[in-house]
PDB file of C-alpha atoms and ligand atoms in Angstrom:
ATOM      1  CA  UNK A 887      -0.013   0.112  -0.021  1.00  0.00           C
ATOM      2  CA  UNK A 888       1.586   3.452  -1.044  1.00  0.00           C
ATOM      3  CA  UNK A 889       2.551   5.666   1.960  1.00  0.00           C
ATOM      4  CA  UNK A 890       0.128   8.683   2.331  1.00  0.00           C
ATOM      5  CA  UNK A 891       1.319  12.182   1.558  1.00  0.00           C
ATOM      6  CA  UNK A 892       1.607  13.506   5.128  1.00  0.00           C
ATOM      7  CA  UNK A 893       2.079  12.358   8.701  1.00  0.00           C
ATOM      8  CA  UNK A 894       1.939  14.347  11.737  1.00  0.00           C
ATOM      9  CA  UNK A 895       4.616  14.944  14.236  1.00  0.00           C
ATOM     10  CA  UNK A 896       3.881  18.109  16.678  1.00  0.00           C
ATOM     11  CA  UNK A 897       2.530  19.546  13.335  1.00  0.00           C
ATOM     12  CA  UNK A 898       1.721  18.259   9.781  1.00  0.00           C
ATOM     13  CA  UNK A 899       4.819  17.180   7.741  1.00  0.00           C
ATOM     14  CA  UNK A 900       5.768  15.120   4.730  1.00  0.00           C
ATOM     15  CA  UNK A 901       5.563  11.441   5.271  1.00  0.00           C
ATOM     16  CA  UNK A 902       9.465  10.930   4.701  1.00  0.00           C
ATOM     17  CA  UNK A 903      10.307  13.734   7.127  1.00  0.00           C
ATOM     18  CA  UNK A 904       8.543  11.972  10.245  1.00  0.00           C
ATOM     19  CA  UNK A 905      11.672  10.477  11.817  1.00  0.00           C
ATOM     20  CA  UNK A 906      12.568   9.871  15.301  1.00  0.00           C
ATOM     21  CA  UNK A 907      16.158  10.411  16.481  1.00  0.00           C
ATOM     22  CA  UNK A 908      18.165   7.215  17.460  1.00  0.00           C
ATOM     23  CA  UNK A 909      19.233   8.935  20.687  1.00  0.00           C
ATOM     24  CA  UNK A 910      15.670   9.407  21.950  1.00  0.00           C
ATOM     25  CA  UNK A 911      14.513   7.827  24.937  1.00  0.00           C
ATOM     26  CA  UNK A 912      11.646   6.332  22.987  1.00  0.00           C
ATOM     27  CA  UNK A 913      14.100   4.600  20.611  1.00  0.00           C
ATOM     28  CA  UNK A 914      16.466   3.386  23.400  1.00  0.00           C
ATOM     29  CA  UNK A 915      14.051   2.398  26.065  1.00  0.00           C
ATOM     30  CA  UNK A 916      10.715   2.293  24.423  1.00  0.00           C
ATOM     31  CA  UNK A 917       9.507   5.309  26.235  1.00  0.00           C
ATOM     32  CA  UNK A 918       6.421   5.799  24.427  1.00  0.00           C
ATOM     33  CA  UNK A 919       2.603   5.187  24.734  1.00  0.00           C
ATOM     34  CA  UNK A 920       0.216   4.759  21.863  1.00  0.00           C
ATOM     35  CA  UNK A 921      -3.234   4.247  20.482  1.00  0.00           C
ATOM     36  CA  UNK A 922      -4.362   2.310  17.477  1.00  0.00           C
ATOM     37  CA  UNK A 923      -7.493   3.803  16.070  1.00  0.00           C
ATOM     38  CA  UNK A 924      -9.748   2.770  13.033  1.00  0.00           C
ATOM     39  CA  UNK A 925     -11.875   4.920  10.884  1.00  0.00           C
ATOM     40  CA  UNK A 926     -14.444   3.369   8.500  1.00  0.00           C
ATOM     41  CA  UNK A 927     -15.447   4.690   5.167  1.00  0.00           C
ATOM     42  CA  UNK A 928     -18.832   4.497   4.407  1.00  0.00           C
ATOM     43  CA  UNK A 929     -19.191   4.670   0.446  1.00  0.00           C
ATOM     44  CA  UNK A 930     -22.866   5.127   0.331  1.00  0.00           C
ATOM     45  CA  UNK A 931     -22.815   8.174   2.583  1.00  0.00           C
ATOM     46  CA  UNK A 932     -19.551   9.197   1.226  1.00  0.00           C
ATOM     47  CA  UNK A 933     -18.468   9.733   4.979  1.00  0.00           C
ATOM     48  CA  UNK A 934     -15.457   8.543   7.146  1.00  0.00           C
ATOM     49  CA  UNK A 935     -16.202   7.922  10.722  1.00  0.00           C
ATOM     50  CA  UNK A 936     -13.567   7.586  13.306  1.00  0.00           C
ATOM     51  CA  UNK A 937     -14.491   4.885  15.529  1.00  0.00           C
ATOM     52  CA  UNK A 938     -14.437   5.562  19.387  1.00  0.00           C
ATOM     53  CA  UNK A 939     -12.184   8.583  19.061  1.00  0.00           C
ATOM     54  CA  UNK A 940     -12.828   9.918  22.291  1.00  0.00           C
ATOM     55  CA  UNK A 941     -12.500   6.669  24.313  1.00  0.00           C
ATOM     56  CA  UNK A 942      -8.917   6.269  22.565  1.00  0.00           C
ATOM     57  CA  UNK A 943      -7.761   9.697  23.493  1.00  0.00           C
ATOM     58  CA  UNK A 944      -8.861   9.386  26.967  1.00  0.00           C
ATOM     59  CA  UNK A 945      -6.925   6.204  27.361  1.00  0.00           C
ATOM     60  CA  UNK A 946      -3.765   8.007  25.759  1.00  0.00           C
ATOM     61  CA  UNK A 947      -4.209  10.927  28.324  1.00  0.00           C
ATOM     62  CA  UNK A 948      -4.283   7.847  31.196  1.00  0.00           C
ATOM     63  CA  UNK A 949      -1.030   6.314  29.640  1.00  0.00           C
ATOM     64  CA  UNK A 950       0.696   9.607  29.475  1.00  0.00           C
ATOM     65  CA  UNK A 951      -0.322  10.529  33.071  1.00  0.00           C
ATOM     66  CA  UNK A 952       0.682   7.054  34.360  1.00  0.00           C
ATOM     67  CA  UNK A 953       4.128   7.425  32.834  1.00  0.00           C
ATOM     68  CA  UNK A 954       4.405  10.890  34.380  1.00  0.00           C
ATOM     69  CA  UNK A 955       5.117  12.703  31.062  1.00  0.00           C
ATOM     70  CA  UNK A 956       5.964  16.396  31.909  1.00  0.00           C
ATOM     71  CA  UNK A 957       3.632  17.548  29.055  1.00  0.00           C
ATOM     72  CA  UNK A 958       0.427  15.491  28.230  1.00  0.00           C
ATOM     73  CA  UNK A 959      -1.386  15.677  24.998  1.00  0.00           C
ATOM     74  CA  UNK A 960      -5.011  16.127  25.625  1.00  0.00           C
ATOM     75  CA  UNK A 961      -8.079  14.748  23.958  1.00  0.00           C
ATOM     76  CA  UNK A 962      -8.735  17.924  22.327  1.00  0.00           C
ATOM     77  CA  UNK A 963      -5.232  18.176  21.094  1.00  0.00           C
ATOM     78  CA  UNK A 964      -5.332  14.667  19.786  1.00  0.00           C
ATOM     79  CA  UNK A 965      -8.629  15.083  18.017  1.00  0.00           C
ATOM     80  CA  UNK A 966      -7.374  18.175  16.444  1.00  0.00           C
ATOM     81  CA  UNK A 967      -4.185  16.700  15.082  1.00  0.00           C
ATOM     82  CA  UNK A 968      -5.965  13.770  13.787  1.00  0.00           C
ATOM     83  CA  UNK A 969      -8.579  15.869  11.927  1.00  0.00           C
ATOM     84  CA  UNK A 970      -5.906  18.010  10.331  1.00  0.00           C
ATOM     85  CA  UNK A 971      -4.020  14.836   9.002  1.00  0.00           C
ATOM     86  CA  UNK A 972      -7.119  13.132   7.871  1.00  0.00           C
ATOM     87  CA  UNK A 973      -8.380  16.238   5.927  1.00  0.00           C
ATOM     88  CA  UNK A 974      -4.654  16.580   4.464  1.00  0.00           C
ATOM     89  CA  UNK A 975      -4.399  13.033   3.340  1.00  0.00           C
ATOM     90  CA  UNK A 976      -7.894  12.706   1.965  1.00  0.00           C
ATOM     91  CA  UNK A 977      -7.961   9.104   2.328  1.00  0.00           C
ATOM     92  CA  UNK A 978     -11.386   7.969   1.215  1.00  0.00           C
ATOM     93  CA  UNK A 979     -11.397   4.202   2.364  1.00  0.00           C
ATOM     94  CA  UNK A 980     -10.857   2.421   5.634  1.00  0.00           C
ATOM     95  CA  UNK A 981      -8.212   3.935   7.467  1.00  0.00           C
ATOM     96  CA  UNK A 982      -5.767   2.614  10.576  1.00  0.00           C
ATOM     97  CA  UNK A 983      -4.459   5.377  12.835  1.00  0.00           C
ATOM     98  CA  UNK A 984      -1.424   5.295  15.221  1.00  0.00           C
ATOM     99  CA  UNK A 985      -1.054   7.900  17.667  1.00  0.00           C
ATOM    100  CA  UNK A 986       2.020   7.809  19.750  1.00  0.00           C
ATOM    101  CA  UNK A 987       3.280  10.185  22.542  1.00  0.00           C
ATOM    102  CA  UNK A 988       6.984   9.387  22.999  1.00  0.00           C
ATOM    103  CA  UNK A 989      10.026  11.077  24.586  1.00  0.00           C
ATOM    104  CA  UNK A 990      11.797  12.673  21.615  1.00  0.00           C
ATOM    105  CA  UNK A 991      14.945  13.772  23.407  1.00  0.00           C
ATOM    106  CA  UNK A 992      18.071  12.049  24.626  1.00  0.00           C
ATOM    107  CA  UNK A 993      19.230  11.524  28.341  1.00  0.00           C
ATOM    108  CA  UNK A 994      18.882   9.381  31.185  1.00  0.00           C
ATOM    109  CA  UNK A 995      16.029   6.808  31.258  1.00  0.00           C
ATOM    110  CA  UNK A 996      14.134   8.411  34.221  1.00  0.00           C
ATOM    111  CA  UNK A 997      13.539  11.754  32.366  1.00  0.00           C
ATOM    112  CA  UNK A 998       9.840  12.408  31.606  1.00  0.00           C
ATOM    113  CA  UNK A 999      10.171  14.751  28.569  1.00  0.00           C
ATOM    114  CA  UNK A1000      10.321  16.322  26.315  1.00  0.00           C
ATOM    115  CA  UNK A1001       7.161  14.657  24.716  1.00  0.00           C
ATOM    116  CA  UNK A1002       6.275  14.642  21.129  1.00  0.00           C
ATOM    117  CA  UNK A1003       2.930  13.548  19.697  1.00  0.00           C
ATOM    118  CA  UNK A1004       3.082  11.400  16.392  1.00  0.00           C
ATOM    119  CA  UNK A1005       0.127  10.514  14.149  1.00  0.00           C
ATOM    120  CA  UNK A1006      -0.123   8.335  11.126  1.00  0.00           C
ATOM    121  CA  UNK A1007      -3.237   7.544   9.184  1.00  0.00           C
ATOM    122  CA  UNK A1008      -2.931   4.820   6.357  1.00  0.00           C
ATOM    123  CA  UNK A1009      -5.378   3.033   4.110  1.00  0.00           C
ATOM    124  CA  UNK A1010      -6.198  -0.291   5.410  1.00  0.00           C
ATOM    125  CA  UNK A1011      -8.862  -2.585   4.035  1.00  0.00           C
ATOM    126  CA  UNK A1012      -7.753  -5.899   5.492  1.00  0.00           C
ATOM    127  CA  UNK A1013     -10.332  -7.702   7.396  1.00  0.00           C
ATOM    128  CA  UNK A1014      -8.585 -10.423   9.682  1.00  0.00           C
ATOM    129  CA  UNK A1015      -9.639 -13.793   8.450  1.00  0.00           C
ATOM    130  CA  UNK A1016     -12.163 -15.835  10.575  1.00  0.00           C
ATOM    131  CA  UNK A1017     -11.820 -19.267  11.967  1.00  0.00           C
ATOM    132  CA  UNK A1018      -8.389 -18.919  13.900  1.00  0.00           C
ATOM    133  CA  UNK A1019      -6.643 -21.856  15.250  1.00  0.00           C
ATOM    134  CA  UNK A1020      -4.787 -20.660  18.206  1.00  0.00           C
ATOM    135  CA  UNK A1021      -2.712 -22.059  21.037  1.00  0.00           C
ATOM    136  CA  UNK A1022      -2.204 -21.286  24.525  1.00  0.00           C
ATOM    137  CA  UNK A1023       0.972 -19.637  24.895  1.00  0.00           C
ATOM    138  CA  UNK A1024       3.985 -20.926  26.759  1.00  0.00           C
ATOM    139  CA  UNK A1025       4.697 -16.987  27.597  1.00  0.00           C
ATOM    140  CA  UNK A1026       2.634 -15.739  30.445  1.00  0.00           C
ATOM    141  CA  UNK A1027       1.357 -12.224  30.495  1.00  0.00           C
ATOM    142  CA  UNK A1028       3.390  -9.694  32.528  1.00  0.00           C
ATOM    143  CA  UNK A1029       1.547  -8.672  35.743  1.00  0.00           C
ATOM    144  CA  UNK A1030       0.307  -5.361  36.771  1.00  0.00           C
ATOM    145  CA  UNK A1031       2.946  -5.430  39.553  1.00  0.00           C
ATOM    146  CA  UNK A1032       5.766  -5.613  36.584  1.00  0.00           C
ATOM    147  CA  UNK A1033       4.528  -4.042  33.531  1.00  0.00           C
ATOM    148  CA  UNK A1034       0.880  -2.881  33.779  1.00  0.00           C
ATOM    149  CA  UNK A1035      -1.092  -3.966  30.872  1.00  0.00           C
ATOM    150  CA  UNK A1036      -3.712  -1.375  31.396  1.00  0.00           C
ATOM    151  CA  UNK A1037      -1.198   1.314  30.406  1.00  0.00           C
ATOM    152  CA  UNK A1038      -0.893   1.069  26.540  1.00  0.00           C
ATOM    153  CA  UNK A1039       2.861   1.494  26.457  1.00  0.00           C
ATOM    154  CA  UNK A1040       5.171   0.270  23.630  1.00  0.00           C
ATOM    155  CA  UNK A1041       7.348  -1.592  25.750  1.00  0.00           C
ATOM    156  CA  UNK A1042       4.567  -3.870  26.995  1.00  0.00           C
ATOM    157  CA  UNK A1043       4.354  -5.268  23.196  1.00  0.00           C
ATOM    158  CA  UNK A1044       7.459  -7.332  23.682  1.00  0.00           C
ATOM    159  CA  UNK A1045       5.352  -9.784  25.750  1.00  0.00           C
ATOM    160  CA  UNK A1046       2.731 -10.248  23.184  1.00  0.00           C
ATOM    161  CA  UNK A1047       5.140 -10.391  20.333  1.00  0.00           C
ATOM    162  CA  UNK A1048       6.808 -13.515  21.912  1.00  0.00           C
ATOM    163  CA  UNK A1049       3.522 -15.098  22.133  1.00  0.00           C
ATOM    164  CA  UNK A1050       2.629 -14.238  18.709  1.00  0.00           C
ATOM    165  CA  UNK A1051       6.054 -15.364  17.305  1.00  0.00           C
ATOM    166  CA  UNK A1052       5.899 -18.416  19.062  1.00  0.00           C
ATOM    167  CA  UNK A1053       2.544 -19.394  17.706  1.00  0.00           C
ATOM    168  CA  UNK A1054       3.379 -18.755  14.237  1.00  0.00           C
ATOM    169  CA  UNK A1055       6.553 -20.833  14.575  1.00  0.00           C
ATOM    170  CA  UNK A1056       4.216 -23.715  15.683  1.00  0.00           C
ATOM    171  CA  UNK A1057       1.815 -23.321  12.967  1.00  0.00           C
ATOM    172  CA  UNK A1058      -1.137 -21.348  14.602  1.00  0.00           C
ATOM    173  CA  UNK A1059      -2.587 -18.166  13.892  1.00  0.00           C
ATOM    174  CA  UNK A1060      -2.296 -16.528  17.148  1.00  0.00           C
ATOM    175  CA  UNK A1061      -2.238 -17.163  20.800  1.00  0.00           C
ATOM    176  CA  UNK A1062      -3.962 -17.032  24.294  1.00  0.00           C
ATOM    177  CA  UNK A1063      -1.755 -15.850  27.010  1.00  0.00           C
ATOM    178  CA  UNK A1064      -2.225 -16.813  30.713  1.00  0.00           C
ATOM    179  CA  UNK A1065      -1.685 -14.645  33.686  1.00  0.00           C
ATOM    180  CA  UNK A1066       1.117 -15.625  36.059  1.00  0.00           C
ATOM    181  CA  UNK A1067      -1.674 -17.458  38.063  1.00  0.00           C
ATOM    182  CA  UNK A1068      -2.769 -19.495  35.123  1.00  0.00           C
ATOM    183  CA  UNK A1069      -6.026 -17.964  34.305  1.00  0.00           C
ATOM    184  CA  UNK A1070      -6.771 -16.839  30.823  1.00  0.00           C
ATOM    185  CA  UNK A1071      -5.871 -13.095  30.203  1.00  0.00           C
ATOM    186  CA  UNK A1072      -5.799 -12.153  26.410  1.00  0.00           C
ATOM    187  CA  UNK A1073      -4.100 -12.371  23.127  1.00  0.00           C
ATOM    188  CA  UNK A1074      -1.244 -10.497  21.962  1.00  0.00           C
ATOM    189  CA  UNK A1075      -3.167  -7.459  20.789  1.00  0.00           C
ATOM    190  CA  UNK A1076      -6.763  -8.469  21.680  1.00  0.00           C
ATOM    191  CA  UNK A1077      -9.111  -9.441  24.260  1.00  0.00           C
ATOM    192  CA  UNK A1078     -10.763 -12.816  24.499  1.00  0.00           C
ATOM    193  CA  UNK A1079     -14.359 -13.991  24.768  1.00  0.00           C
ATOM    194  CA  UNK A1080     -15.918 -17.444  24.906  1.00  0.00           C
ATOM    195  CA  UNK A1081     -19.387 -18.638  24.830  1.00  0.00           C
ATOM    196  CA  UNK A1082     -20.087 -21.397  27.481  1.00  0.00           C
ATOM    197  CA  UNK A1083     -23.628 -22.701  28.045  1.00  0.00           C
ATOM    198  CA  UNK A1084     -25.070 -19.745  26.457  1.00  0.00           C
ATOM    199  CA  UNK A1085     -23.149 -17.142  28.699  1.00  0.00           C
ATOM    200  CA  UNK A1086     -20.589 -14.799  26.935  1.00  0.00           C
ATOM    201  CA  UNK A1087     -17.551 -14.959  29.181  1.00  0.00           C
ATOM    202  CA  UNK A1088     -14.311 -12.693  29.209  1.00  0.00           C
ATOM    203  CA  UNK A1089     -11.552 -12.317  31.660  1.00  0.00           C
ATOM    204  CA  UNK A1090     -12.029  -9.691  34.248  1.00  0.00           C
ATOM    205  CA  UNK A1091      -9.913  -6.362  34.395  1.00  0.00           C
ATOM    206  CA  UNK A1092      -7.906  -7.753  37.256  1.00  0.00           C
ATOM    207  CA  UNK A1093      -6.580 -10.631  34.598  1.00  0.00           C
ATOM    208  CA  UNK A1094      -3.779  -8.472  33.413  1.00  0.00           C
ATOM    209  CA  UNK A1095      -5.706  -7.404  30.244  1.00  0.00           C
ATOM    210  CA  UNK A1096      -5.742  -4.122  28.521  1.00  0.00           C
ATOM    211  CA  UNK A1097      -8.937  -2.247  29.311  1.00  0.00           C
ATOM    212  CA  UNK A1098      -9.949  -2.658  25.774  1.00  0.00           C
ATOM    213  CA  UNK A1099     -12.381  -0.502  24.130  1.00  0.00           C
ATOM    214  CA  UNK A1100     -13.731  -2.807  21.780  1.00  0.00           C
ATOM    215  CA  UNK A1101     -14.176  -5.328  24.921  1.00  0.00           C
ATOM    216  CA  UNK A1102     -16.464  -2.570  26.431  1.00  0.00           C
ATOM    217  CA  UNK A1103     -18.536  -2.349  22.959  1.00  0.00           C
ATOM    218  CA  UNK A1104     -18.826  -6.146  22.964  1.00  0.00           C
ATOM    219  CA  UNK A1105     -20.327  -6.221  26.302  1.00  0.00           C
ATOM    220  CA  UNK A1106     -22.567  -3.538  25.736  1.00  0.00           C
ATOM    221  CA  UNK A1107     -23.817  -5.009  22.331  1.00  0.00           C
ATOM    222  CA  UNK A1108     -24.187  -8.723  23.707  1.00  0.00           C
ATOM    223  CA  UNK A1109     -26.078  -7.420  26.685  1.00  0.00           C
ATOM    224  CA  UNK A1110     -28.443  -5.417  24.132  1.00  0.00           C
ATOM    225  CA  UNK A1111     -29.022  -8.647  22.316  1.00  0.00           C
ATOM    226  CA  UNK A1112     -30.145 -10.276  25.382  1.00  0.00           C
ATOM    227  CA  UNK A1113     -27.019 -12.560  25.826  1.00  0.00           C
ATOM    228  CA  UNK A1114     -25.851 -12.684  29.558  1.00  0.00           C
ATOM    229  CA  UNK A1115     -22.288 -11.658  29.975  1.00  0.00           C
ATOM    230  CA  UNK A1116     -19.683 -12.533  32.788  1.00  0.00           C
ATOM    231  CA  UNK A1117     -16.531 -10.894  33.592  1.00  0.00           C
ATOM    232  CA  UNK A1118     -14.508 -13.225  35.787  1.00  0.00           C
ATOM    233  CA  UNK A1119     -11.380 -15.267  36.011  1.00  0.00           C
ATOM    234  CA  UNK A1120     -11.249 -18.154  33.411  1.00  0.00           C
ATOM    235  CA  UNK A1121      -9.646 -21.465  34.071  1.00  0.00           C
ATOM    236  CA  UNK A1122      -7.655 -22.857  31.256  1.00  0.00           C
ATOM    237  CA  UNK A1123      -9.593 -26.183  31.304  1.00  0.00           C
ATOM    238  CA  UNK A1124     -12.795 -24.209  30.649  1.00  0.00           C
ATOM    239  CA  UNK A1125     -11.700 -23.507  26.908  1.00  0.00           C
ATOM    240  CA  UNK A1126     -12.283 -27.036  26.083  1.00  0.00           C
ATOM    241  CA  UNK A1127     -15.975 -26.571  26.973  1.00  0.00           C
ATOM    242  CA  UNK A1128     -16.512 -23.417  24.845  1.00  0.00           C
ATOM    243  CA  UNK A1129     -19.210 -23.592  22.226  1.00  0.00           C
ATOM    244  CA  UNK A1130     -17.891 -20.290  20.602  1.00  0.00           C
ATOM    245  CA  UNK A1131     -14.728 -18.025  21.217  1.00  0.00           C
ATOM    246  CA  UNK A1132     -13.513 -14.880  19.654  1.00  0.00           C
ATOM    247  CA  UNK A1133     -10.876 -12.295  19.808  1.00  0.00           C
ATOM    248  CA  UNK A1134     -11.787  -8.683  19.793  1.00  0.00           C
ATOM    249  CA  UNK A1135      -9.762  -5.358  19.423  1.00  0.00           C
ATOM    250  CA  UNK A1136      -9.344  -2.314  17.121  1.00  0.00           C
ATOM    251  CA  UNK A1137      -7.115  -4.027  14.700  1.00  0.00           C
ATOM    252  CA  UNK A1138      -8.828  -7.581  14.912  1.00  0.00           C
ATOM    253  CA  UNK A1139     -12.329  -6.336  15.111  1.00  0.00           C
ATOM    254  CA  UNK A1140     -14.449  -9.356  15.868  1.00  0.00           C
ATOM    255  CA  UNK A1141     -12.201 -12.429  14.904  1.00  0.00           C
ATOM    256  CA  UNK A1142     -13.885 -15.945  15.427  1.00  0.00           C
ATOM    257  CA  UNK A1143     -11.635 -18.740  16.970  1.00  0.00           C
ATOM    258  CA  UNK A1144     -12.125 -22.350  15.471  1.00  0.00           C
ATOM    259  CA  UNK A1145      -9.681 -24.314  17.659  1.00  0.00           C
ATOM    260  CA  UNK A1146      -7.711 -23.967  20.649  1.00  0.00           C
ATOM    261  CA  UNK A1147      -4.671 -26.091  21.087  1.00  0.00           C
ATOM    262  CA  UNK A1148      -6.013 -28.138  17.937  1.00  0.00           C
ATOM    263  CA  UNK A1149      -9.189 -29.023  19.857  1.00  0.00           C
ATOM    264  CA  UNK A1150     -12.247 -27.763  17.828  1.00  0.00           C
ATOM    265  CA  UNK A1151     -14.690 -25.730  19.548  1.00  0.00           C
ATOM    266  CA  UNK A1152     -18.243 -26.750  20.037  1.00  0.00           C
ATOM    267  CA  UNK A1153     -19.577 -24.973  16.846  1.00  0.00           C
ATOM    268  CA  UNK A1154     -18.527 -23.874  13.484  1.00  0.00           C
ATOM    269  CA  UNK A1155     -16.703 -20.753  13.439  1.00  0.00           C
ATOM    270  CA  UNK A1156     -18.140 -18.241  13.639  1.00  0.00           C
ATOM    271  CA  UNK A1157     -20.802 -19.602  15.734  1.00  0.00           C
ATOM    272  CA  UNK A1158     -24.176 -17.795  15.922  1.00  0.00           C
ATOM    273  CA  UNK A1159     -23.662 -15.417  18.712  1.00  0.00           C
ATOM    274  CA  UNK A1160     -20.200 -14.306  17.366  1.00  0.00           C
ATOM    275  CA  UNK A1161     -21.603 -13.916  13.579  1.00  0.00           C
ATOM    276  CA  UNK A1162     -24.476 -11.851  14.699  1.00  0.00           C
ATOM    277  CA  UNK A1163     -22.110  -9.714  16.928  1.00  0.00           C
ATOM    278  CA  UNK A1164     -19.552  -9.377  14.155  1.00  0.00           C
ATOM    279  CA  UNK A1165     -22.174  -8.032  11.715  1.00  0.00           C
ATOM    280  CA  UNK A1166     -23.768  -5.690  14.070  1.00  0.00           C
ATOM    281  CA  UNK A1167     -20.307  -4.349  15.157  1.00  0.00           C
ATOM    282  CA  UNK A1168     -19.571  -3.571  11.546  1.00  0.00           C
ATOM    283  CA  UNK A1169     -22.770  -2.157  10.631  1.00  0.00           C
ATOM    284  CA  UNK A1170     -22.715   0.236  13.641  1.00  0.00           C
ATOM    285  CA  UNK A1171     -18.934   1.050  13.032  1.00  0.00           C
ATOM    286  CA  UNK A1172     -19.430   2.041   9.231  1.00  0.00           C
ATOM    287  CA  UNK A1173     -22.635   3.962  10.362  1.00  0.00           C
ATOM    288  CA  UNK A1174     -24.843   1.581   7.984  1.00  0.00           C
ATOM    289  CA  UNK A1175     -26.711   0.991  11.344  1.00  0.00           C
ATOM    290  CA  UNK A1176     -27.375   4.456  12.711  1.00  0.00           C
ATOM    291  CA  UNK A1177     -27.392   3.042  16.299  1.00  0.00           C
ATOM    292  CA  UNK A1178     -24.843   4.481  18.722  1.00  0.00           C
ATOM    293  CA  UNK A1179     -24.048   7.669  16.986  1.00  0.00           C
ATOM    294  CA  UNK A1180     -21.757   8.532  20.009  1.00  0.00           C
ATOM    295  CA  UNK A1181     -19.286   5.972  19.098  1.00  0.00           C
ATOM    296  CA  UNK A1182     -18.644   7.820  15.521  1.00  0.00           C
ATOM    297  CA  UNK A1183     -16.962  10.978  14.772  1.00  0.00           C
ATOM    298  CA  UNK A1184     -17.748  11.950  11.302  1.00  0.00           C
ATOM    299  CA  UNK A1185     -14.405  13.539   9.558  1.00  0.00           C
ATOM    300  CA  UNK A1186     -15.180  16.969   7.912  1.00  0.00           C
ATOM    301  CA  UNK A1187     -13.161  17.097   4.483  1.00  0.00           C
ATOM    302  CA  UNK A1188     -14.142  20.698   3.705  1.00  0.00           C
TER     303      UNK A1188
HETATM  304  N1  PMP B1214      -5.239  -6.044  24.437  1.00  0.00           N
HETATM  305  C1  PMP B1214      -4.035  -5.634  23.930  1.00  0.00           C
HETATM  306  C2  PMP B1214      -2.693  -5.831  24.460  1.00  0.00           C
HETATM  307  C3  PMP B1214      -3.906  -4.622  22.854  1.00  0.00           C
HETATM  308  O1  PMP B1214      -2.822  -4.205  22.300  1.00  0.00           O
HETATM  309  C4  PMP B1214      -5.284  -4.199  22.240  1.00  0.00           C
HETATM  310  C5  PMP B1214      -5.336  -3.438  21.075  1.00  0.00           C
HETATM  311  N2  PMP B1214      -5.468  -2.006  21.392  1.00  0.00           N
HETATM  312  C6  PMP B1214      -6.370  -4.807  22.811  1.00  0.00           C
HETATM  313  C7  PMP B1214      -6.319  -5.850  23.969  1.00  0.00           C
HETATM  314  C8  PMP B1214      -7.757  -4.365  22.505  1.00  0.00           C
HETATM  315  O2  PMP B1214      -8.051  -3.068  22.848  1.00  0.00           O
HETATM  316  P1  PMP B1214      -8.842  -2.067  21.922  1.00  0.00           P
HETATM  317  O3  PMP B1214     -10.243  -2.898  21.915  1.00  0.00           O
HETATM  318  O4  PMP B1214      -8.809  -1.004  22.987  1.00  0.00           O
HETATM  319  O5  PMP B1214      -8.208  -1.829  20.666  1.00  0.00           O
END
């Protein structure tokens, strides 16, 4: 996919000028926090909708505050930067957005500034394939007492990368990571749901997960559909009794799981609850279904 014309690093600039110095704390120590965001193009309405923009920018504020940055990019600043960039690039298709607040200067690892904001917005049409074969990873999720997963810090992603690389080496599509205590946590960049006896179950927020925006959305949509939802610790042995399972997240959207550790789930992937959820999610995100307008921010190209 061709690179867009512009990126945004403390201001609009040409894509090829959007660089980060090798002496920066971001490069040397992973001193950066970020958000992955999507915008959906609705061809019939000729409209681009950013999906849950405010929720993402609030989490970015939290991550910056947690890392004690000496300058915090606010929701309003992040939204203004993104809108300027989307307008400049004028991409009229589905878009993937990365917004990173990073320590752009050199120095000691304990410094908390100077902070820069980088935004990219690139065309993205890939829908993740359904029917994933996944393994329970030998890599455990880093706990809140070591590397808090509710902070969306770049450094955390080494943990998930190890699990993802192992899964691919072993011929799987992805991995489910367990907590240090052996309970189900999440995938490398997505949250986990299973349906067991008609109840949708997902690990609770104390299971070392990212407090995922898609997870909250899924819980809301399932409840609206009359499906009971439980947020609780999940034992590994429960996975073998699931009728359906799926991952969810900004990049993965709703991705049905077919098998776990080579054991097929109780129904074809996607099962009926997952399939309906995926259709509804997509319709609302693209604005084809007018429900939940508060989750969509329309881009003004004029
Ligand atoms: N867990 C991790 C580790 C992630 O990186 C992501 C992607 N941001 C998710 C879960 C899903 O979170 P969200 O729905 O907010 O994208």
